[in-house]
């Protein structure tokens, strides 16, 4: 089976794809196909990029190549924004990460050192670029690739290594081949899940039961939605806290659409951090353009 991977900017997509390649998958990226088209047209990649700004046939060629390769090949990882849409019968994976963390990653990347003067500037640059990409692909294809309901598997990479992410993808791909009806699924880092209830609703007794193993924190999926570009806990606050205290990399989550829910005051986030023994990469920002959603 082929795997198509996309995600938010800075989520570590390329690093994960290279690890999957080392595990035995062939690796095809949009960049690779783009370079092939440039060679065929006898122009540089920079020149082809300029042509693509006004010539929609370039994007169409990329799409057609992806479709054809998806039909011809098997056991391939497609690293592309829209491969999930064009590669038939692939295991569709989306990698997400907190925008504050992706801003830090890009700022600390030596290649980006001259482009951004601070982590905040890097974060804002990524958010703006992501917003433009969202609109561009919506205009081109009539689909929102940042709507996470399109994917079989969503993985949060905020505080998780590329190796752990790759292992989770391989593990879940086996499950998917055996029983696709169990999907979609999400595996999110507990320190990137935000509470929607106040401290007064937390029970130390229930939390201790999870920590002592009297209740299984992995038995049922936590229910979450997306609010202000963040993963908001709808059901399972105690399980998330227990997982955070136990330093679990992932919490098993069922994502759903949400309505008429808002985050409580910021103090609740601090309470959650104190109880769980962690610190968020950042806090929800209602002024940020709406990027990821689940519809």
Coordinates of C-alpha atoms in Angstrom, one line a residue:
X1 CA 0.0 0.0 0.0
X2 CA 1.1 3.6 -0.7
X3 CA 1.3 6.2 2.0
X4 CA 0.5 9.9 1.2
X5 CA 1.8 12.4 3.7
X6 CA 1.1 16.1 4.0
X7 CA 0.8 18.5 7.0
X8 CA 1.3 21.9 8.4
X9 CA 4.5 23.8 7.6
X10 CA 7.3 22.9 9.9
X11 CA 5.7 19.7 11.1
X12 CA 8.6 17.5 10.0
X13 CA 7.1 15.9 7.0
X14 CA 10.4 15.5 5.0
X15 CA 12.3 14.1 8.0
X16 CA 9.6 11.5 8.6
X17 CA 9.4 10.6 4.9
X18 CA 13.2 10.0 4.8
X19 CA 12.9 7.6 7.8
X20 CA 10.1 5.7 6.0
X21 CA 12.3 5.5 3.0
X22 CA 15.0 3.9 5.1
X23 CA 12.5 1.3 6.3
X24 CA 11.9 0.1 2.7
X25 CA 9.5 2.5 1.0
X26 CA 10.2 4.3 -2.2
X27 CA 10.0 8.0 -1.8
X28 CA 8.5 10.5 -4.2
X29 CA 8.1 14.2 -3.5
X30 CA 6.4 17.0 -5.3
X31 CA 9.8 18.6 -5.5
X32 CA 11.3 15.6 -7.3
X33 CA 8.4 15.6 -9.9
X34 CA 8.8 19.3 -10.3
X35 CA 12.5 19.0 -11.1
X36 CA 11.7 16.3 -13.7
X37 CA 9.2 18.6 -15.4
X38 CA 11.8 21.4 -15.4
X39 CA 14.4 19.1 -17.0
X40 CA 11.9 18.0 -19.7
X41 CA 11.1 21.6 -20.5
X42 CA 14.8 22.5 -20.4
X43 CA 14.4 25.2 -17.8
X44 CA 15.6 25.7 -14.3
X45 CA 13.5 25.0 -11.3
X46 CA 13.4 28.7 -10.5
X47 CA 12.3 29.5 -14.1
X48 CA 9.5 26.8 -13.9
X49 CA 8.3 28.3 -10.6
X50 CA 7.9 31.6 -12.3
X51 CA 6.0 30.0 -15.2
X52 CA 3.8 28.1 -12.7
X53 CA 2.6 31.5 -11.2
X54 CA 0.6 32.2 -14.3
X55 CA 0.4 28.8 -16.1
X56 CA -2.0 26.4 -14.3
X57 CA -0.9 23.6 -16.6
X58 CA 2.2 23.1 -14.4
X59 CA 0.1 22.2 -11.4
X60 CA -2.0 20.0 -13.6
X61 CA 1.1 18.1 -14.8
X62 CA 2.2 17.6 -11.2
X63 CA -1.3 16.2 -10.3
X64 CA -1.4 13.9 -13.4
X65 CA 2.1 12.5 -12.6
X66 CA 1.0 11.8 -9.0
X67 CA -2.1 10.0 -10.2
X68 CA -0.1 7.9 -12.7
X69 CA 2.6 7.0 -10.2
X70 CA 0.0 6.1 -7.6
X71 CA -1.5 3.6 -10.1
X72 CA 1.8 2.2 -11.3
X73 CA 3.7 1.9 -8.0
X74 CA 3.2 0.3 -4.7
X75 CA 4.9 0.7 -1.3
X76 CA 5.7 4.3 -2.0
X77 CA 5.6 7.3 0.3
X78 CA 4.3 10.4 -1.5
X79 CA 5.4 13.7 0.1
X80 CA 3.0 16.2 -1.3
X81 CA 0.4 18.7 -0.2
X82 CA -2.3 17.1 -2.5
X83 CA -1.1 13.5 -2.9
X84 CA -3.9 12.4 -0.5
X85 CA -6.4 13.8 -3.1
X86 CA -4.8 12.4 -6.2
X87 CA -3.1 9.1 -5.3
X88 CA -5.9 6.5 -5.3
X89 CA -6.2 4.0 -2.4
X90 CA -3.3 5.5 -0.3
X91 CA -3.1 5.6 3.5
X92 CA -3.7 9.3 4.0
X93 CA -1.6 10.8 6.8
X94 CA -1.5 14.4 8.1
X95 CA 1.2 15.7 10.4
X96 CA 0.3 18.6 12.6
X97 CA 2.3 20.7 15.0
X98 CA 1.8 23.7 17.3
X99 CA 2.6 26.9 15.4
X100 CA 4.8 28.2 18.2
X101 CA 6.9 25.0 17.9
X102 CA 7.1 25.1 14.2
X103 CA 8.2 28.8 14.4
X104 CA 11.0 27.7 16.8
X105 CA 12.1 24.9 14.5
X106 CA 12.3 27.1 11.4
X107 CA 14.0 29.9 13.3
X108 CA 16.7 27.6 14.7
X109 CA 17.2 26.0 11.3
X110 CA 20.5 27.5 10.0
X111 CA 19.0 27.8 6.5
X112 CA 16.4 30.1 7.8
X113 CA 18.7 32.2 10.0
X114 CA 18.8 35.1 7.6
X115 CA 15.1 35.1 6.8
X116 CA 13.7 35.5 10.3
X117 CA 15.0 37.6 13.1
X118 CA 13.0 35.9 15.9
X119 CA 10.9 32.9 16.7
X120 CA 7.8 35.0 16.7
X121 CA 8.6 36.4 13.3
X122 CA 9.2 32.9 12.0
X123 CA 5.9 31.7 13.4
X124 CA 4.0 34.6 11.8
X125 CA 5.7 34.0 8.5
X126 CA 4.7 30.3 8.5
X127 CA 1.1 31.2 9.5
X128 CA 0.8 33.7 6.7
X129 CA 2.4 31.3 4.2
X130 CA 0.1 28.5 5.3
X131 CA -2.9 30.8 5.0
X132 CA -2.0 31.7 1.4
X133 CA -1.4 28.0 0.5
X134 CA -4.8 27.1 2.0
X135 CA -6.5 29.7 -0.3
X136 CA -4.5 28.7 -3.3
X137 CA -5.3 25.0 -3.1
X138 CA -8.9 25.8 -2.3
X139 CA -9.1 27.9 -5.5
X140 CA -7.3 25.3 -7.6
X141 CA -9.0 22.2 -6.5
X142 CA -12.1 23.2 -4.5
X143 CA -10.9 21.3 -1.4
X144 CA -9.3 22.4 1.8
X145 CA -6.2 20.3 2.5
X146 CA -6.1 21.6 6.1
X147 CA -9.5 20.1 6.9
X148 CA -8.3 17.1 8.9
X149 CA -11.4 15.0 8.2
X150 CA -9.9 14.1 4.8
X151 CA -7.2 11.9 6.4
X152 CA -7.1 8.4 7.8
X153 CA -4.4 9.3 10.3
X154 CA -3.5 12.6 12.1
X155 CA -0.3 12.7 14.1
X156 CA 0.8 15.5 16.3
X157 CA 4.6 16.0 16.0
X158 CA 4.9 19.0 18.4
X159 CA 7.0 17.3 21.1
X160 CA 7.7 14.0 19.3
X161 CA 10.8 12.8 17.4
X162 CA 10.5 12.0 13.7
X163 CA 11.5 8.4 14.5
X164 CA 8.5 8.1 16.9
X165 CA 6.2 9.6 14.3
X166 CA 7.5 7.2 11.6
X167 CA 7.0 4.2 13.9
X168 CA 3.4 5.2 14.6
X169 CA 2.7 5.6 10.9
X170 CA 4.0 2.1 10.2
X171 CA 2.1 0.6 13.1
X172 CA -1.1 2.2 12.1
X173 CA -0.7 1.4 8.4
X174 CA -0.7 -2.3 9.3
X175 CA -3.9 -1.8 11.3
X176 CA -5.5 0.1 8.4
X177 CA -4.7 -2.7 5.9
X178 CA -6.3 -5.2 8.3
X179 CA -9.4 -3.1 9.1
X180 CA -9.9 0.3 7.5
X181 CA -13.2 0.6 9.3
X182 CA -11.3 1.5 12.5
X183 CA -10.3 4.8 10.9
X184 CA -10.0 7.8 10.9
X185 CA -7.7 8.0 14.0
X186 CA -5.5 10.6 15.6
X187 CA -2.6 10.4 17.9
X188 CA -1.8 13.7 19.6
X189 CA 0.8 14.7 22.2
X190 CA -0.8 15.2 25.6
X191 CA 1.0 18.5 26.1
X192 CA -0.6 19.9 22.9
X193 CA -4.2 19.2 24.0
X194 CA -6.0 22.2 25.6
X195 CA -8.7 22.0 28.3
X196 CA -12.2 23.3 27.8
X197 CA -13.2 22.9 31.4
X198 CA -12.0 24.6 34.6
X199 CA -9.9 23.3 37.4
X200 CA -12.9 22.9 39.6
X201 CA -14.1 20.1 37.4
X202 CA -10.9 18.1 37.8
X203 CA -10.9 15.2 40.3
X204 CA -7.6 14.3 41.9
X205 CA -9.1 10.9 42.8
X206 CA -9.9 10.1 39.2
X207 CA -6.5 11.3 38.1
X208 CA -4.8 9.0 40.6
X209 CA -6.9 6.1 39.5
X210 CA -5.4 6.5 36.0
X211 CA -1.9 7.0 37.4
X212 CA -2.2 3.9 39.6
X213 CA -3.5 1.8 36.8
X214 CA -6.9 1.2 38.3
X215 CA -8.3 3.0 35.2
X216 CA -6.7 2.4 31.8
X217 CA -5.8 5.7 30.2
X218 CA -5.3 3.9 26.9
X219 CA -8.6 2.0 26.8
X220 CA -10.8 4.6 25.2
X221 CA -10.0 7.4 22.8
X222 CA -10.1 10.9 24.1
X223 CA -12.6 13.1 22.2
X224 CA -11.2 16.3 20.8
X225 CA -12.0 19.0 18.2
X226 CA -10.1 22.0 16.7
X227 CA -10.5 25.5 18.1
X228 CA -8.4 28.5 17.2
X229 CA -5.9 26.2 15.4
X230 CA -5.5 24.1 18.6
X231 CA -6.6 20.7 19.7
X232 CA -9.4 21.2 22.3
X233 CA -10.3 18.4 24.7
X234 CA -14.0 17.6 24.6
X235 CA -14.0 14.4 26.7
X236 CA -11.2 12.8 28.6
X237 CA -9.4 15.6 30.5
X238 CA -8.2 13.2 33.2
X239 CA -6.8 10.8 30.7
X240 CA -4.9 13.6 29.0
X241 CA -3.5 14.8 32.3
X242 CA -2.4 11.2 33.3
X243 CA -0.7 10.8 29.9
X244 CA 1.1 14.1 30.3
X245 CA 2.3 13.1 33.8
X246 CA 3.5 9.7 32.5
X247 CA 5.3 11.5 29.6
X248 CA 3.4 9.5 27.0
X249 CA 4.3 10.6 23.4
X250 CA 0.8 10.1 22.2
X251 CA -2.8 10.0 23.3
X252 CA -5.3 8.1 21.1
X253 CA -7.9 10.6 20.0
X254 CA -11.1 10.7 18.0
X255 CA -11.5 14.1 16.3
X256 CA -14.9 15.6 15.7
X257 CA -16.4 18.9 14.6
X258 CA -17.3 21.3 17.4
X259 CA -19.8 24.1 17.8
X260 CA -20.7 26.5 20.6
X261 CA -17.6 25.8 22.6
X262 CA -14.9 28.3 23.6
X263 CA -11.7 28.1 25.6
X264 CA -11.9 29.2 29.2
X265 CA -9.7 31.9 30.6
X266 CA -6.0 31.5 30.1
X267 CA -5.5 30.7 33.9
X268 CA -7.1 27.3 33.2
X269 CA -4.2 26.5 30.8
X270 CA -1.7 27.3 33.6
X271 CA -3.7 25.1 36.0
X272 CA -3.6 22.2 33.5
X273 CA 0.1 22.7 33.0
X274 CA 0.7 22.6 36.8
X275 CA -1.4 19.5 37.3
X276 CA 0.1 17.7 34.3
X277 CA 3.7 18.7 35.0
X278 CA 4.4 20.2 31.5
X279 CA 4.4 23.5 29.6
X280 CA 2.5 24.3 26.4
X281 CA 4.5 25.4 23.4
X282 CA 2.1 28.3 23.3
X283 CA -1.5 29.3 23.9
X284 CA -4.5 29.6 21.6
X285 CA -4.6 32.9 19.7
X286 CA -8.0 34.0 18.5
X287 CA -6.3 36.6 16.2
X288 CA -4.5 34.0 14.2
X289 CA -5.9 33.2 10.8
X290 CA -8.0 30.0 10.8
X291 CA -5.8 27.2 9.4
X292 CA -6.6 23.6 10.5
X293 CA -10.1 22.5 11.1
X294 CA -12.3 19.4 11.2
X295 CA -15.5 19.6 9.3

